[in-house]
Amino acid sequence: MPHPTSTPVAWWRPQVGLTWQWQLSEPPVDTSIDANVYDIDIFDNDASVVADLHARGRKVICYISVGSWEDWRPDKDQYLSEVLGKEYEGWPGEKWLDVRRIDLLAPIMLARLDLCKAKGFDAVEPDNMEIHTNDTGFPITYEDQLKYALWLADEAHKRGLAIGQKNAADQVKDLADVFDFAITEDYFYYGDAESMLPYIKAGKPVFAAEYTDLPGDFAAFCEKSKQLKFSTILKNRGLDAWLQICP
């Protein structure tokens, strides 16, 4: 007797060339921006915001931090002290997480993925997944980070959610076949953009953001972005509604 097979879960498969907007602060979200894709915060936006964007023909990415504890989040008290590491330099109120302890983080992260799904989001941005190269207070290895990333991707896909690789260029070789898109910060400024080309070659978009607080030549970045087929925008570091889109 053949084993019964469960119906495979479908999720959004974004294509190269989509335009995007990224707003994580100063709510409410400005839903009038002409962009194919919006990336917005999980907790600051309810299902009606996602529904409004869907009605405008937009896909919507759910922002969560998977590698840091944030002291302003409604689930902040669910983290055990043993998974909280050093303070995240430059970001007050955040501490690094011990991502080796998937057993302790799973209830929190899975609840967040469930919430993304319940609110109608199409995809997840797992922020702060670039961990093993930072001073977290834990001896986290490349393999620890990779295991966590692959676990998150599997759990997102089980829920019918696409998931993006956030920065972490050194893991592209292990993640580009599994993740559905990439999101980068300052990769043109630092000369790292080409590291994400495996996504483009796989037909998956790279949503790139450069920031106004660095002295880069955005016009030059846009020329390079056009060659690489990235979807590139200029944002304020605080990620309010303002943006400039590459022509």
PDB file of C-alpha atoms in Angstrom:
ATOM      1  CA  MET A   1       0.000   0.000   0.000  1.00  0.00           C
ATOM      2  CA  PRO A   2       1.415   3.412  -0.883  1.00  0.00           C
ATOM      3  CA  HIS A   3       1.709   5.879   1.933  1.00  0.00           C
ATOM      4  CA  PRO A   4      -0.889   8.647   1.827  1.00  0.00           C
ATOM      5  CA  THR A   5       0.658  11.975   0.929  1.00  0.00           C
ATOM      6  CA  SER A   6      -0.449  15.282   2.349  1.00  0.00           C
ATOM      7  CA  THR A   7      -1.325  18.078  -0.004  1.00  0.00           C
ATOM      8  CA  PRO A   8       1.770  20.250  -0.487  1.00  0.00           C
ATOM      9  CA  VAL A   9       1.430  23.744   0.926  1.00  0.00           C
ATOM     10  CA  ALA A  10       1.615  26.545  -1.625  1.00  0.00           C
ATOM     11  CA  TRP A  11       3.224  29.882  -0.885  1.00  0.00           C
ATOM     12  CA  TRP A  12       4.019  33.063  -2.790  1.00  0.00           C
ATOM     13  CA  ARG A  13       7.009  32.794  -5.117  1.00  0.00           C
ATOM     14  CA  PRO A  14       8.126  36.372  -5.833  1.00  0.00           C
ATOM     15  CA  GLN A  15       9.806  37.155  -9.137  1.00  0.00           C
ATOM     16  CA  VAL A  16      12.819  39.283 -10.042  1.00  0.00           C
ATOM     17  CA  GLY A  17      11.958  42.899 -10.814  1.00  0.00           C
ATOM     18  CA  LEU A  18       9.253  43.591  -8.230  1.00  0.00           C
ATOM     19  CA  THR A  19       9.294  47.040  -6.625  1.00  0.00           C
ATOM     20  CA  TRP A  20       9.111  47.351  -2.845  1.00  0.00           C
ATOM     21  CA  GLN A  21       8.476  49.618   0.108  1.00  0.00           C
ATOM     22  CA  TRP A  22       9.824  49.060   3.632  1.00  0.00           C
ATOM     23  CA  GLN A  23       8.153  50.883   6.527  1.00  0.00           C
ATOM     24  CA  LEU A  24       8.819  49.750  10.089  1.00  0.00           C
ATOM     25  CA  SER A  25       8.322  52.987  12.024  1.00  0.00           C
ATOM     26  CA  GLU A  26       6.028  55.991  12.360  1.00  0.00           C
ATOM     27  CA  PRO A  27       2.733  54.166  11.819  1.00  0.00           C
ATOM     28  CA  PRO A  28       0.236  54.137  10.287  1.00  0.00           C
ATOM     29  CA  VAL A  29       1.735  52.616   7.145  1.00  0.00           C
ATOM     30  CA  ASP A  30       1.433  54.837   4.096  1.00  0.00           C
ATOM     31  CA  THR A  31      -0.463  52.457   1.818  1.00  0.00           C
ATOM     32  CA  SER A  32      -0.426  54.884  -1.119  1.00  0.00           C
ATOM     33  CA  ILE A  33       3.170  54.176  -2.225  1.00  0.00           C
ATOM     34  CA  ASP A  34       3.301  52.628  -5.693  1.00  0.00           C
ATOM     35  CA  ALA A  35       5.166  49.392  -4.929  1.00  0.00           C
ATOM     36  CA  ASN A  36       4.440  45.741  -5.677  1.00  0.00           C
ATOM     37  CA  VAL A  37       5.572  44.592  -2.249  1.00  0.00           C
ATOM     38  CA  TYR A  38       5.332  46.113   1.242  1.00  0.00           C
ATOM     39  CA  ASP A  39       7.468  45.024   4.194  1.00  0.00           C
ATOM     40  CA  ILE A  40       5.824  46.086   7.483  1.00  0.00           C
ATOM     41  CA  ASP A  41       5.977  45.233  11.194  1.00  0.00           C
ATOM     42  CA  ILE A  42       4.096  42.253  12.595  1.00  0.00           C
ATOM     43  CA  PHE A  43       2.903  43.949  15.781  1.00  0.00           C
ATOM     44  CA  ASP A  44       2.291  47.519  14.592  1.00  0.00           C
ATOM     45  CA  ASN A  45      -0.190  46.468  11.898  1.00  0.00           C
ATOM     46  CA  ASP A  46      -3.419  44.539  12.155  1.00  0.00           C
ATOM     47  CA  ALA A  47      -5.122  42.401   9.539  1.00  0.00           C
ATOM     48  CA  SER A  48      -6.991  45.402   8.119  1.00  0.00           C
ATOM     49  CA  VAL A  49      -3.730  47.016   6.974  1.00  0.00           C
ATOM     50  CA  VAL A  50      -2.695  43.825   5.195  1.00  0.00           C
ATOM     51  CA  ALA A  51      -6.172  43.540   3.651  1.00  0.00           C
ATOM     52  CA  ASP A  52      -5.985  47.167   2.474  1.00  0.00           C
ATOM     53  CA  LEU A  53      -2.646  46.512   0.781  1.00  0.00           C
ATOM     54  CA  HIS A  54      -3.975  43.325  -0.790  1.00  0.00           C
ATOM     55  CA  ALA A  55      -6.946  45.278  -2.126  1.00  0.00           C
ATOM     56  CA  ARG A  56      -4.417  47.592  -3.803  1.00  0.00           C
ATOM     57  CA  GLY A  57      -2.729  44.598  -5.430  1.00  0.00           C
ATOM     58  CA  ARG A  58       0.280  44.506  -3.106  1.00  0.00           C
ATOM     59  CA  LYS A  59       2.006  41.520  -1.538  1.00  0.00           C
ATOM     60  CA  VAL A  60       2.908  42.031   2.124  1.00  0.00           C
ATOM     61  CA  ILE A  61       5.970  40.842   4.074  1.00  0.00           C
ATOM     62  CA  CYS A  62       5.775  40.414   7.858  1.00  0.00           C
ATOM     63  CA  TYR A  63       8.788  41.821   9.720  1.00  0.00           C
ATOM     64  CA  ILE A  64       9.949  39.909  12.812  1.00  0.00           C
ATOM     65  CA  SER A  65      13.274  39.826  14.610  1.00  0.00           C
ATOM     66  CA  VAL A  66      14.469  36.237  14.971  1.00  0.00           C
ATOM     67  CA  GLY A  67      17.940  36.930  16.363  1.00  0.00           C
ATOM     68  CA  SER A  68      17.317  39.619  18.931  1.00  0.00           C
ATOM     69  CA  TRP A  69      15.105  40.224  21.957  1.00  0.00           C
ATOM     70  CA  GLU A  70      13.305  43.585  21.880  1.00  0.00           C
ATOM     71  CA  ASP A  71      12.117  45.080  25.157  1.00  0.00           C
ATOM     72  CA  TRP A  72       9.071  46.820  23.626  1.00  0.00           C
ATOM     73  CA  ARG A  73       7.410  43.756  22.121  1.00  0.00           C
ATOM     74  CA  PRO A  74       4.233  42.260  23.628  1.00  0.00           C
ATOM     75  CA  ASP A  75       5.867  38.813  23.920  1.00  0.00           C
ATOM     76  CA  LYS A  76       9.069  40.071  25.559  1.00  0.00           C
ATOM     77  CA  ASP A  77       8.394  38.295  28.868  1.00  0.00           C
ATOM     78  CA  GLN A  78       8.225  34.880  27.200  1.00  0.00           C
ATOM     79  CA  TYR A  79      12.002  34.725  26.668  1.00  0.00           C
ATOM     80  CA  LEU A  80      13.980  32.863  29.318  1.00  0.00           C
ATOM     81  CA  SER A  81      16.993  34.748  30.669  1.00  0.00           C
ATOM     82  CA  GLU A  82      19.365  32.004  29.508  1.00  0.00           C
ATOM     83  CA  VAL A  83      18.705  32.825  25.832  1.00  0.00           C
ATOM     84  CA  LEU A  84      19.403  36.553  26.259  1.00  0.00           C
ATOM     85  CA  GLY A  85      22.935  37.582  25.357  1.00  0.00           C
ATOM     86  CA  LYS A  86      24.837  40.827  25.047  1.00  0.00           C
ATOM     87  CA  GLU A  87      23.195  44.116  24.225  1.00  0.00           C
ATOM     88  CA  TYR A  88      22.840  44.729  20.507  1.00  0.00           C
ATOM     89  CA  GLU A  89      25.212  47.638  20.007  1.00  0.00           C
ATOM     90  CA  GLY A  90      23.549  50.654  18.418  1.00  0.00           C
ATOM     91  CA  TRP A  91      20.008  49.435  19.039  1.00  0.00           C
ATOM     92  CA  PRO A  92      18.801  50.331  22.568  1.00  0.00           C
ATOM     93  CA  GLY A  93      16.480  47.815  24.159  1.00  0.00           C
ATOM     94  CA  GLU A  94      17.725  44.861  22.117  1.00  0.00           C
ATOM     95  CA  LYS A  95      19.814  41.868  23.116  1.00  0.00           C
ATOM     96  CA  TRP A  96      21.161  39.031  21.013  1.00  0.00           C
ATOM     97  CA  LEU A  97      19.505  35.619  21.260  1.00  0.00           C
ATOM     98  CA  ASP A  98      21.131  32.228  21.697  1.00  0.00           C
ATOM     99  CA  VAL A  99      19.853  30.702  18.460  1.00  0.00           C
ATOM    100  CA  ARG A 100      21.384  27.353  19.388  1.00  0.00           C
ATOM    101  CA  ARG A 101      18.402  26.953  21.734  1.00  0.00           C
ATOM    102  CA  ILE A 102      15.706  26.386  19.152  1.00  0.00           C
ATOM    103  CA  ASP A 103      13.886  24.350  21.786  1.00  0.00           C
ATOM    104  CA  LEU A 104      13.447  27.466  23.929  1.00  0.00           C
ATOM    105  CA  LEU A 105      12.885  29.931  21.092  1.00  0.00           C
ATOM    106  CA  ALA A 106      10.447  27.784  19.110  1.00  0.00           C
ATOM    107  CA  PRO A 107       7.284  28.612  21.101  1.00  0.00           C
ATOM    108  CA  ILE A 108       7.894  32.337  20.612  1.00  0.00           C
ATOM    109  CA  MET A 109       8.966  32.245  16.978  1.00  0.00           C
ATOM    110  CA  LEU A 110       6.234  29.808  15.928  1.00  0.00           C
ATOM    111  CA  ALA A 111       3.624  32.013  17.611  1.00  0.00           C
ATOM    112  CA  ARG A 112       4.960  34.950  15.602  1.00  0.00           C
ATOM    113  CA  LEU A 113       4.769  32.969  12.366  1.00  0.00           C
ATOM    114  CA  ASP A 114       1.224  31.942  13.274  1.00  0.00           C
ATOM    115  CA  LEU A 115       0.368  35.599  13.840  1.00  0.00           C
ATOM    116  CA  CYS A 116       1.842  36.543  10.446  1.00  0.00           C
ATOM    117  CA  LYS A 117      -0.358  33.906   8.873  1.00  0.00           C
ATOM    118  CA  ALA A 118      -3.450  34.910  10.850  1.00  0.00           C
ATOM    119  CA  LYS A 119      -3.093  38.554   9.790  1.00  0.00           C
ATOM    120  CA  GLY A 120      -2.935  37.526   6.134  1.00  0.00           C
ATOM    121  CA  PHE A 121       0.710  38.261   5.359  1.00  0.00           C
ATOM    122  CA  ASP A 122       2.292  36.628   2.315  1.00  0.00           C
ATOM    123  CA  ALA A 123       5.864  36.328   3.563  1.00  0.00           C
ATOM    124  CA  VAL A 124       8.277  36.804   6.451  1.00  0.00           C
ATOM    125  CA  GLU A 125      11.366  38.947   6.888  1.00  0.00           C
ATOM    126  CA  PRO A 126      13.441  37.250   9.627  1.00  0.00           C
ATOM    127  CA  ASP A 127      15.633  40.103  10.813  1.00  0.00           C
ATOM    128  CA  ASN A 128      18.924  39.688  12.674  1.00  0.00           C
ATOM    129  CA  MET A 129      19.607  36.223  11.277  1.00  0.00           C
ATOM    130  CA  GLU A 130      23.240  37.297  10.771  1.00  0.00           C
ATOM    131  CA  ILE A 131      24.490  36.142  14.144  1.00  0.00           C
ATOM    132  CA  HIS A 132      27.667  34.049  14.203  1.00  0.00           C
ATOM    133  CA  THR A 133      29.839  36.959  13.041  1.00  0.00           C
ATOM    134  CA  ASN A 134      28.567  39.248  15.832  1.00  0.00           C
ATOM    135  CA  ASP A 135      29.579  39.569  19.484  1.00  0.00           C
ATOM    136  CA  THR A 136      26.469  37.953  20.943  1.00  0.00           C
ATOM    137  CA  GLY A 137      27.857  36.587  24.185  1.00  0.00           C
ATOM    138  CA  PHE A 138      27.369  33.034  22.914  1.00  0.00           C
ATOM    139  CA  PRO A 139      29.755  30.750  20.973  1.00  0.00           C
ATOM    140  CA  ILE A 140      27.421  30.554  17.982  1.00  0.00           C
ATOM    141  CA  THR A 141      28.878  28.913  14.876  1.00  0.00           C
ATOM    142  CA  TYR A 142      28.115  29.124  11.170  1.00  0.00           C
ATOM    143  CA  GLU A 143      26.389  25.750  11.486  1.00  0.00           C
ATOM    144  CA  ASP A 144      24.257  26.944  14.429  1.00  0.00           C
ATOM    145  CA  GLN A 145      23.080  29.941  12.429  1.00  0.00           C
ATOM    146  CA  LEU A 146      22.403  27.811   9.357  1.00  0.00           C
ATOM    147  CA  LYS A 147      20.385  25.256  11.322  1.00  0.00           C
ATOM    148  CA  TYR A 148      18.226  28.042  12.780  1.00  0.00           C
ATOM    149  CA  ALA A 149      17.709  29.668   9.378  1.00  0.00           C
ATOM    150  CA  LEU A 150      16.671  26.393   7.748  1.00  0.00           C
ATOM    151  CA  TRP A 151      14.325  25.621  10.637  1.00  0.00           C
ATOM    152  CA  LEU A 152      12.660  29.034  10.236  1.00  0.00           C
ATOM    153  CA  ALA A 153      12.295  28.513   6.485  1.00  0.00           C
ATOM    154  CA  ASP A 154      10.671  25.127   7.001  1.00  0.00           C
ATOM    155  CA  GLU A 155       8.234  26.471   9.572  1.00  0.00           C
ATOM    156  CA  ALA A 156       7.332  29.477   7.399  1.00  0.00           C
ATOM    157  CA  HIS A 157       6.699  27.272   4.392  1.00  0.00           C
ATOM    158  CA  LYS A 158       4.545  24.897   6.462  1.00  0.00           C
ATOM    159  CA  ARG A 159       2.292  27.889   7.096  1.00  0.00           C
ATOM    160  CA  GLY A 160       2.125  28.906   3.445  1.00  0.00           C
ATOM    161  CA  LEU A 161       4.456  31.864   3.990  1.00  0.00           C
ATOM    162  CA  ALA A 162       7.384  32.794   1.766  1.00  0.00           C
ATOM    163  CA  ILE A 163      10.558  33.739   3.640  1.00  0.00           C
ATOM    164  CA  GLY A 164      13.517  35.949   2.795  1.00  0.00           C
ATOM    165  CA  GLN A 165      17.187  35.744   3.646  1.00  0.00           C
ATOM    166  CA  LYS A 166      18.162  38.917   5.522  1.00  0.00           C
ATOM    167  CA  ASN A 167      21.778  39.936   4.858  1.00  0.00           C
ATOM    168  CA  ALA A 168      24.113  37.085   6.023  1.00  0.00           C
ATOM    169  CA  ALA A 169      25.913  36.988   2.661  1.00  0.00           C
ATOM    170  CA  ASP A 170      28.224  34.155   3.684  1.00  0.00           C
ATOM    171  CA  GLN A 171      25.272  31.760   3.854  1.00  0.00           C
ATOM    172  CA  VAL A 172      23.857  32.411   0.384  1.00  0.00           C
ATOM    173  CA  LYS A 173      25.394  29.194  -0.899  1.00  0.00           C
ATOM    174  CA  ASP A 174      23.412  27.208   1.663  1.00  0.00           C
ATOM    175  CA  LEU A 175      20.177  29.211   1.647  1.00  0.00           C
ATOM    176  CA  ALA A 176      19.432  30.437  -1.890  1.00  0.00           C
ATOM    177  CA  ASP A 177      17.817  27.147  -2.888  1.00  0.00           C
ATOM    178  CA  VAL A 178      15.526  27.206   0.161  1.00  0.00           C
ATOM    179  CA  PHE A 179      14.634  30.859   0.777  1.00  0.00           C
ATOM    180  CA  ASP A 180      12.312  32.696  -1.607  1.00  0.00           C
ATOM    181  CA  PHE A 181      13.988  36.115  -1.829  1.00  0.00           C
ATOM    182  CA  ALA A 182      16.705  38.166  -0.151  1.00  0.00           C
ATOM    183  CA  ILE A 183      16.728  41.515   1.654  1.00  0.00           C
ATOM    184  CA  THR A 184      19.965  43.466   1.971  1.00  0.00           C
ATOM    185  CA  GLU A 185      21.101  46.636   3.705  1.00  0.00           C
ATOM    186  CA  ASP A 186      23.976  48.805   2.457  1.00  0.00           C
ATOM    187  CA  TYR A 187      25.262  46.042   0.174  1.00  0.00           C
ATOM    188  CA  PHE A 188      26.020  48.456  -2.660  1.00  0.00           C
ATOM    189  CA  TYR A 189      27.776  50.866  -0.289  1.00  0.00           C
ATOM    190  CA  TYR A 190      29.992  48.088   1.074  1.00  0.00           C
ATOM    191  CA  GLY A 191      30.504  46.375  -2.280  1.00  0.00           C
ATOM    192  CA  ASP A 192      28.765  43.137  -1.287  1.00  0.00           C
ATOM    193  CA  ALA A 193      25.869  43.180  -3.757  1.00  0.00           C
ATOM    194  CA  GLU A 194      27.223  40.483  -6.076  1.00  0.00           C
ATOM    195  CA  SER A 195      27.161  38.004  -3.196  1.00  0.00           C
ATOM    196  CA  MET A 196      23.374  37.839  -3.598  1.00  0.00           C
ATOM    197  CA  LEU A 197      23.398  37.036  -7.322  1.00  0.00           C
ATOM    198  CA  PRO A 198      22.531  33.347  -6.772  1.00  0.00           C
ATOM    199  CA  TYR A 199      19.036  34.547  -5.892  1.00  0.00           C
ATOM    200  CA  ILE A 200      18.692  36.453  -9.160  1.00  0.00           C
ATOM    201  CA  LYS A 201      20.041  33.491 -11.109  1.00  0.00           C
ATOM    202  CA  ALA A 202      17.376  31.331  -9.427  1.00  0.00           C
ATOM    203  CA  GLY A 203      14.653  33.765 -10.500  1.00  0.00           C
ATOM    204  CA  LYS A 204      14.220  35.123  -6.962  1.00  0.00           C
ATOM    205  CA  PRO A 205      14.273  38.865  -6.194  1.00  0.00           C
ATOM    206  CA  VAL A 206      16.806  40.746  -4.109  1.00  0.00           C
ATOM    207  CA  PHE A 207      15.128  43.616  -2.265  1.00  0.00           C
ATOM    208  CA  ALA A 208      18.015  45.988  -1.567  1.00  0.00           C
ATOM    209  CA  ALA A 209      17.994  49.047   0.694  1.00  0.00           C
ATOM    210  CA  GLU A 210      20.653  51.715   0.922  1.00  0.00           C
ATOM    211  CA  TYR A 211      20.527  54.334   3.689  1.00  0.00           C
ATOM    212  CA  THR A 212      20.689  58.103   3.704  1.00  0.00           C
ATOM    213  CA  ASP A 213      23.094  58.214   6.674  1.00  0.00           C
ATOM    214  CA  LEU A 214      25.957  56.838   4.563  1.00  0.00           C
ATOM    215  CA  PRO A 215      27.736  59.003   1.959  1.00  0.00           C
ATOM    216  CA  GLY A 216      27.121  56.717  -1.001  1.00  0.00           C
ATOM    217  CA  ASP A 217      26.273  57.741  -4.568  1.00  0.00           C
ATOM    218  CA  PHE A 218      22.727  56.452  -4.902  1.00  0.00           C
ATOM    219  CA  ALA A 219      22.607  57.161  -8.640  1.00  0.00           C
ATOM    220  CA  ALA A 220      25.690  54.980  -9.117  1.00  0.00           C
ATOM    221  CA  PHE A 221      24.171  52.307  -6.896  1.00  0.00           C
ATOM    222  CA  CYS A 222      21.052  52.377  -9.084  1.00  0.00           C
ATOM    223  CA  GLU A 223      23.135  51.873 -12.222  1.00  0.00           C
ATOM    224  CA  LYS A 224      24.757  48.840 -10.625  1.00  0.00           C
ATOM    225  CA  SER A 225      21.387  47.643  -9.354  1.00  0.00           C
ATOM    226  CA  LYS A 226      19.978  47.773 -12.874  1.00  0.00           C
ATOM    227  CA  GLN A 227      22.841  45.614 -14.135  1.00  0.00           C
ATOM    228  CA  LEU A 228      22.297  43.073 -11.357  1.00  0.00           C
ATOM    229  CA  LYS A 229      18.461  43.191 -11.663  1.00  0.00           C
ATOM    230  CA  PHE A 230      18.030  44.045  -7.978  1.00  0.00           C
ATOM    231  CA  SER A 231      15.031  45.942  -6.569  1.00  0.00           C
ATOM    232  CA  THR A 232      16.759  48.861  -4.849  1.00  0.00           C
ATOM    233  CA  ILE A 233      15.460  51.741  -2.743  1.00  0.00           C
ATOM    234  CA  LEU A 234      16.965  54.514  -0.614  1.00  0.00           C
ATOM    235  CA  LYS A 235      15.613  54.769   2.936  1.00  0.00           C
ATOM    236  CA  ASN A 236      16.150  56.662   6.155  1.00  0.00           C
ATOM    237  CA  ARG A 237      17.790  54.388   8.749  1.00  0.00           C
ATOM    238  CA  GLY A 238      14.666  54.599  10.916  1.00  0.00           C
ATOM    239  CA  LEU A 239      12.602  53.071   8.102  1.00  0.00           C
ATOM    240  CA  ASP A 240       9.764  55.562   8.101  1.00  0.00           C
ATOM    241  CA  ALA A 241       7.548  55.926   5.023  1.00  0.00           C
ATOM    242  CA  TRP A 242       9.982  58.075   2.992  1.00  0.00           C
ATOM    243  CA  LEU A 243      11.788  56.380   0.158  1.00  0.00           C
ATOM    244  CA  GLN A 244      13.513  56.981  -3.138  1.00  0.00           C
ATOM    245  CA  ILE A 245      13.188  54.313  -5.812  1.00  0.00           C
ATOM    246  CA  CYS A 246      15.807  53.545  -8.426  1.00  0.00           C
ATOM    247  CA  PRO A 247      14.495  54.761 -11.806  1.00  0.00           C
TER     248      PRO A 247
END
